[in-house]
């Protein structure tokens, strides 16, 4: 029998991330898999209902509108998934997305820089702000709710200051609108004009899944949410990894900033607040636990589609915006309660 050469740190991480990953059977029949299946079935039923209730729902223009909206919410949901798995929360994703779009506008429109620098500016701005939030939480021990709430208001104010409360338009930036609105697939298959923003969402989801399930950052993300103190006592640099998670989440938010700026062909400094709630709702509906330690990117994508199909369907049926907000709130409460029930059964 060979001796066990694993270090205490490796043991701690493996132990902490075991509940989130589970055995092969758990991946197909466990509570997480059941939640994803239930969410997917709910999405199918919802789409069937709205298609039956209104002839306009299943029209191609409306389906594309749902996809465009989901591209933004889905990317923000991926960002929030990493943070929530660590048992944290990020209330700044909506306004940070706007600030990233604003910085892209400054670089491309105000400074006249090349497109690739505008893309880099958005992602770098998000990563920097995320790292600052992570530093406040990890090093200064400010609760995530308060730290990211402060960041939310800070970047909202900065967006207004930088733009002098006026939108920045990308009319003089060739091809910028193609980031979100053009269709690479539609170029080859005209009957399937899936917007590039949706392709970015799916591509980012694949990359995020690999990071979460196949890298050290992913293992430590689960470890932080499962038992942070055990990881710390085993020699894990908890603070550094927590900052890394928030930095990555911020960078992903920067991608959302590019998508929404390209979709609107402008950076709107007053936009963004409220998106954080939709992102968190998508994450929770997709089965990620607010208590941390478990979650999947696929579940978040399904949750994002559920939120946007529901809101779009209610609009198609002429339900007032006030009641749409009420329904969204009820869904969030039910999703959190379902998470509580899952943890009690676990």
Coordinates of C-alpha atoms in Angstrom, one line a residue:
X1 CA 0.0 0.0 0.0
X2 CA 1.5 3.3 -1.1
X3 CA 1.9 6.1 1.4
X4 CA -0.3 9.1 1.2
X5 CA 1.9 12.0 0.0
X6 CA -0.8 14.7 -0.3
X7 CA -0.1 17.8 1.7
X8 CA -2.5 19.1 4.4
X9 CA -3.5 21.9 2.1
X10 CA -4.4 19.5 -0.6
X11 CA -6.4 17.4 1.9
X12 CA -8.3 20.5 3.1
X13 CA -9.1 21.7 -0.4
X14 CA -10.2 18.2 -1.5
X15 CA -12.3 17.8 1.6
X16 CA -13.9 21.3 1.3
X17 CA -14.7 20.9 -2.4
X18 CA -16.0 17.3 -2.1
X19 CA -19.6 18.2 -1.3
X20 CA -19.8 20.6 -4.2
X21 CA -18.4 18.2 -6.7
X22 CA -19.5 14.9 -5.3
X23 CA -19.1 11.4 -6.8
X24 CA -19.9 10.5 -10.4
X25 CA -23.4 9.4 -9.3
X26 CA -24.0 12.6 -7.4
X27 CA -23.3 14.6 -10.6
X28 CA -26.2 12.9 -12.3
X29 CA -28.6 12.2 -9.4
X30 CA -27.5 14.5 -6.6
X31 CA -29.4 17.5 -5.3
X32 CA -27.5 19.9 -7.6
X33 CA -28.3 17.9 -10.7
X34 CA -31.9 17.7 -9.7
X35 CA -32.1 21.4 -9.2
X36 CA -30.6 22.0 -12.7
X37 CA -33.1 19.5 -14.2
X38 CA -36.0 21.2 -12.4
X39 CA -34.8 24.6 -13.5
X40 CA -34.5 23.4 -17.1
X41 CA -37.9 21.8 -17.1
X42 CA -39.4 25.0 -15.6
X43 CA -37.8 27.0 -18.5
X44 CA -39.3 24.6 -21.1
X45 CA -42.8 24.8 -19.5
X46 CA -42.6 28.6 -19.3
X47 CA -41.7 28.9 -22.9
X48 CA -44.5 26.6 -23.9
X49 CA -47.0 28.5 -21.8
X50 CA -46.0 32.0 -23.2
X51 CA -45.9 30.6 -26.8
X52 CA -49.5 29.3 -26.3
X53 CA -50.6 32.5 -24.5
X54 CA -49.3 34.9 -27.2
X55 CA -48.5 34.4 -30.9
X56 CA -45.8 37.1 -30.6
X57 CA -43.7 35.3 -28.1
X58 CA -42.2 32.7 -30.4
X59 CA -41.5 35.1 -33.2
X60 CA -37.8 35.3 -34.2
X61 CA -37.5 39.0 -33.3
X62 CA -38.7 38.4 -29.8
X63 CA -36.6 35.3 -29.3
X64 CA -33.5 37.3 -30.4
X65 CA -34.5 40.0 -27.9
X66 CA -34.6 37.4 -25.1
X67 CA -31.2 36.2 -26.1
X68 CA -29.7 39.7 -26.1
X69 CA -31.1 40.4 -22.6
X70 CA -29.9 37.1 -21.3
X71 CA -26.4 37.7 -22.7
X72 CA -26.0 40.6 -20.2
X73 CA -27.7 38.9 -17.2
X74 CA -25.9 35.6 -17.9
X75 CA -22.5 37.2 -17.9
X76 CA -23.2 39.1 -14.7
X77 CA -24.6 35.8 -13.3
X78 CA -21.3 34.0 -14.1
X79 CA -19.5 36.8 -12.2
X80 CA -21.8 36.5 -9.3
X81 CA -21.5 32.7 -9.2
X82 CA -17.8 32.8 -8.3
X83 CA -18.4 35.2 -5.5
X84 CA -21.5 33.5 -4.1
X85 CA -19.7 30.1 -4.1
X86 CA -17.2 31.7 -1.7
X87 CA -20.2 32.6 0.6
X88 CA -19.8 36.2 -0.4
X89 CA -22.0 38.6 -2.3
X90 CA -21.4 41.4 -4.9
X91 CA -23.9 44.2 -5.1
X92 CA -21.7 46.3 -7.4
X93 CA -22.0 44.2 -10.6
X94 CA -24.7 46.4 -12.2
X95 CA -23.1 49.7 -11.7
X96 CA -19.6 48.3 -12.2
X97 CA -20.8 47.0 -15.6
X98 CA -21.8 50.6 -16.4
X99 CA -18.5 52.1 -15.3
X100 CA -16.6 49.6 -17.4
X101 CA -18.8 50.6 -20.4
X102 CA -18.0 54.3 -19.6
X103 CA -14.3 53.7 -19.5
X104 CA -14.6 51.9 -22.8
X105 CA -16.3 55.0 -24.1
X106 CA -13.6 57.3 -22.8
X107 CA -10.8 55.2 -24.4
X108 CA -12.5 54.8 -27.8
X109 CA -14.6 58.0 -28.2
X110 CA -12.9 60.6 -26.1
X111 CA -9.3 59.5 -26.7
X112 CA -9.7 57.9 -30.1
X113 CA -7.9 54.7 -29.3
X114 CA -8.1 51.4 -31.2
X115 CA -11.0 49.0 -30.5
X116 CA -8.8 46.4 -28.8
X117 CA -7.7 49.0 -26.2
X118 CA -11.3 49.8 -25.5
X119 CA -12.0 46.1 -24.9
X120 CA -9.0 45.8 -22.6
X121 CA -10.0 49.0 -20.7
X122 CA -13.4 47.5 -19.9
X123 CA -12.0 44.2 -18.6
X124 CA -9.1 45.9 -16.8
X125 CA -11.4 48.4 -15.1
X126 CA -13.7 45.5 -13.9
X127 CA -10.7 43.5 -12.7
X128 CA -9.2 46.4 -10.7
X129 CA -12.5 47.3 -9.0
X130 CA -13.1 43.7 -8.2
X131 CA -9.7 43.4 -6.7
X132 CA -10.4 46.5 -4.6
X133 CA -13.6 44.9 -3.3
X134 CA -11.7 41.7 -2.6
X135 CA -9.0 43.7 -0.7
X136 CA -11.7 45.4 1.5
X137 CA -13.3 42.1 2.3
X138 CA -10.1 40.0 2.8
X139 CA -7.7 42.4 4.3
X140 CA -9.9 45.0 6.0
X141 CA -12.5 42.4 7.1
X142 CA -15.4 44.5 5.8
X143 CA -18.5 42.3 5.3
X144 CA -19.0 41.6 1.6
X145 CA -22.5 43.2 1.7
X146 CA -21.1 46.5 2.9
X147 CA -17.9 46.5 0.8
X148 CA -19.7 45.9 -2.4
X149 CA -22.5 48.2 -1.5
X150 CA -19.9 50.9 -1.1
X151 CA -18.3 50.0 -4.4
X152 CA -21.7 50.1 -6.1
X153 CA -22.2 53.7 -5.1
X154 CA -18.6 54.7 -5.7
X155 CA -18.5 53.4 -9.3
X156 CA -22.0 54.8 -10.0
X157 CA -20.8 58.3 -8.9
X158 CA -17.6 57.9 -10.9
X159 CA -19.6 57.0 -14.0
X160 CA -21.5 60.3 -13.6
X161 CA -18.4 62.3 -12.9
X162 CA -16.4 61.0 -15.8
X163 CA -19.2 61.5 -18.3
X164 CA -20.6 64.7 -16.7
X165 CA -23.9 62.7 -16.6
X166 CA -24.1 62.6 -20.4
X167 CA -24.0 59.4 -22.5
X168 CA -21.0 58.5 -24.6
X169 CA -21.8 57.3 -28.1
X170 CA -19.8 55.0 -30.3
X171 CA -20.9 56.3 -33.7
X172 CA -17.3 57.0 -34.7
X173 CA -16.0 53.6 -33.6
X174 CA -16.3 51.2 -36.5
X175 CA -17.4 47.7 -35.8
X176 CA -18.0 48.3 -32.1
X177 CA -21.7 47.4 -32.4
X178 CA -20.7 44.1 -33.9
X179 CA -19.4 42.9 -30.5
X180 CA -23.0 42.3 -29.4
X181 CA -25.4 42.9 -32.3
X182 CA -23.9 41.2 -35.3
X183 CA -24.2 37.4 -35.8
X184 CA -21.2 35.3 -36.7
X185 CA -23.4 32.3 -37.0
X186 CA -25.9 34.2 -39.1
X187 CA -23.2 35.0 -41.6
X188 CA -22.8 31.3 -42.3
X189 CA -26.4 30.2 -41.5
X190 CA -28.7 33.1 -42.3
X191 CA -31.7 31.3 -40.8
X192 CA -30.0 31.2 -37.3
X193 CA -29.0 34.8 -36.6
X194 CA -27.9 34.2 -33.0
X195 CA -26.3 37.5 -31.8
X196 CA -22.5 37.6 -31.0
X197 CA -23.4 38.7 -27.5
X198 CA -25.0 35.3 -26.9
X199 CA -21.9 33.5 -28.4
X200 CA -19.7 35.5 -26.0
X201 CA -22.0 34.3 -23.1
X202 CA -21.7 30.7 -24.1
X203 CA -18.0 30.9 -24.7
X204 CA -17.4 32.6 -21.4
X205 CA -19.6 30.0 -19.7
X206 CA -17.4 27.2 -21.0
X207 CA -14.2 29.0 -19.9
X208 CA -15.7 29.7 -16.4
X209 CA -16.8 26.1 -16.0
X210 CA -13.2 24.9 -16.8
X211 CA -11.8 27.4 -14.3
X212 CA -14.3 26.4 -11.6
X213 CA -13.9 22.7 -12.0
X214 CA -10.4 22.1 -13.4
X215 CA -8.1 24.8 -11.8
X216 CA -6.6 25.7 -8.5
X217 CA -8.7 28.9 -8.4
X218 CA -11.9 26.8 -8.8
X219 CA -10.9 24.4 -6.0
X220 CA -10.1 27.2 -3.6
X221 CA -13.3 29.0 -4.6
X222 CA -15.3 26.0 -3.3
X223 CA -13.0 25.6 -0.3
X224 CA -13.5 29.2 0.8
X225 CA -17.3 28.7 0.7
X226 CA -17.3 25.3 2.3
X227 CA -15.0 25.9 5.2
X228 CA -12.8 29.0 5.1
X229 CA -11.3 28.5 8.5
X230 CA -10.3 24.9 7.8
X231 CA -8.6 26.1 4.6
X232 CA -6.8 28.8 6.5
X233 CA -5.5 26.4 9.2
X234 CA -4.2 24.1 6.5
X235 CA -2.0 26.8 5.1
X236 CA -4.1 28.2 2.3
X237 CA -3.5 31.9 1.7
X238 CA -7.2 32.6 2.0
X239 CA -6.9 36.4 1.6
X240 CA -5.0 36.1 -1.7
X241 CA -7.4 33.6 -3.2
X242 CA -10.4 35.7 -2.1
X243 CA -9.0 38.8 -3.8
X244 CA -8.3 36.7 -6.9
X245 CA -11.9 35.5 -7.0
X246 CA -13.3 39.0 -6.7
X247 CA -10.8 40.2 -9.3
X248 CA -11.9 37.5 -11.8
X249 CA -15.5 38.4 -11.1
X250 CA -14.8 42.0 -11.8
X251 CA -13.1 41.1 -15.1
X252 CA -16.1 39.1 -16.1
X253 CA -18.3 42.1 -15.3
X254 CA -16.2 44.1 -17.7
X255 CA -17.2 41.7 -20.4
X256 CA -20.8 42.5 -19.6
X257 CA -20.0 46.2 -19.9
X258 CA -18.7 45.6 -23.4
X259 CA -21.9 43.6 -24.4
X260 CA -24.3 46.2 -23.1
X261 CA -22.4 49.1 -24.5
X262 CA -22.2 47.4 -27.9
X263 CA -25.9 46.6 -27.7
X264 CA -26.9 50.2 -27.0
X265 CA -24.0 51.6 -29.1
X266 CA -23.5 54.0 -26.2
X267 CA -22.3 54.1 -22.6
X268 CA -25.2 55.3 -20.4
X269 CA -23.9 56.5 -17.1
X270 CA -27.2 56.3 -15.3
X271 CA -27.8 52.6 -16.3
X272 CA -26.9 49.5 -14.3
X273 CA -28.5 49.7 -10.9
X274 CA -30.9 46.7 -10.5
X275 CA -28.9 44.4 -12.7
X276 CA -27.2 43.0 -9.6
X277 CA -30.6 41.6 -8.3
X278 CA -31.3 39.9 -11.7
X279 CA -27.8 38.4 -11.6
X280 CA -28.2 37.1 -8.1
X281 CA -31.7 35.8 -8.9
X282 CA -30.3 33.8 -11.9
X283 CA -27.5 32.4 -9.7
X284 CA -29.9 31.2 -7.0
X285 CA -32.5 29.9 -9.4
X286 CA -29.7 27.9 -11.0
X287 CA -29.0 26.1 -7.8
X288 CA -25.9 27.9 -6.4
X289 CA -26.2 28.1 -2.6
X290 CA -26.1 31.5 -0.9
X291 CA -24.4 29.7 2.0
X292 CA -21.5 29.0 -0.3
X293 CA -19.6 25.9 -1.2
X294 CA -21.7 24.7 -4.1
X295 CA -22.8 26.0 -7.5
X296 CA -22.5 25.5 -11.3
X297 CA -22.1 27.8 -14.3
X298 CA -24.7 25.8 -16.3
X299 CA -27.3 26.3 -13.6
X300 CA -26.7 30.0 -13.6
X301 CA -27.1 30.2 -17.4
X302 CA -30.4 28.3 -17.1
X303 CA -31.5 30.7 -14.3
X304 CA -30.7 33.7 -16.5
X305 CA -32.8 32.4 -19.3
X306 CA -35.7 31.7 -16.9
X307 CA -35.6 35.3 -15.6
X308 CA -35.6 36.8 -19.1
X309 CA -38.2 34.5 -20.5
X310 CA -40.5 35.2 -17.6
X311 CA -40.0 39.0 -17.8
X312 CA -40.4 39.0 -21.6
X313 CA -43.5 36.8 -21.5
X314 CA -45.1 39.1 -18.9
X315 CA -44.4 42.1 -21.1
X316 CA -45.8 40.3 -24.2
X317 CA -49.0 39.6 -22.1
X318 CA -49.2 43.4 -21.2
X319 CA -48.6 42.8 -17.5
X320 CA -47.6 46.2 -16.0
X321 CA -44.0 46.8 -15.0
X322 CA -44.9 47.1 -11.4
X323 CA -46.3 43.6 -11.3
X324 CA -43.2 42.3 -13.2
X325 CA -41.1 43.6 -10.3
X326 CA -43.4 41.9 -7.8
X327 CA -43.1 38.6 -9.6
X328 CA -39.3 38.9 -9.8
X329 CA -39.2 39.5 -6.0
X330 CA -41.4 36.5 -5.3
X331 CA -39.2 34.3 -7.5
X332 CA -36.1 35.3 -5.7
X333 CA -37.8 34.5 -2.3
X334 CA -38.9 31.1 -3.5
X335 CA -35.5 30.3 -5.0
X336 CA -33.8 31.2 -1.7
X337 CA -36.3 29.1 0.3
X338 CA -35.7 26.2 -2.1
X339 CA -32.0 26.5 -1.3
X340 CA -32.7 26.4 2.4
X341 CA -34.7 23.2 1.9
X342 CA -31.9 21.6 -0.1
X343 CA -29.4 22.4 2.6
X344 CA -31.6 20.9 5.3
X345 CA -32.0 17.7 3.3
X346 CA -28.2 17.5 2.6

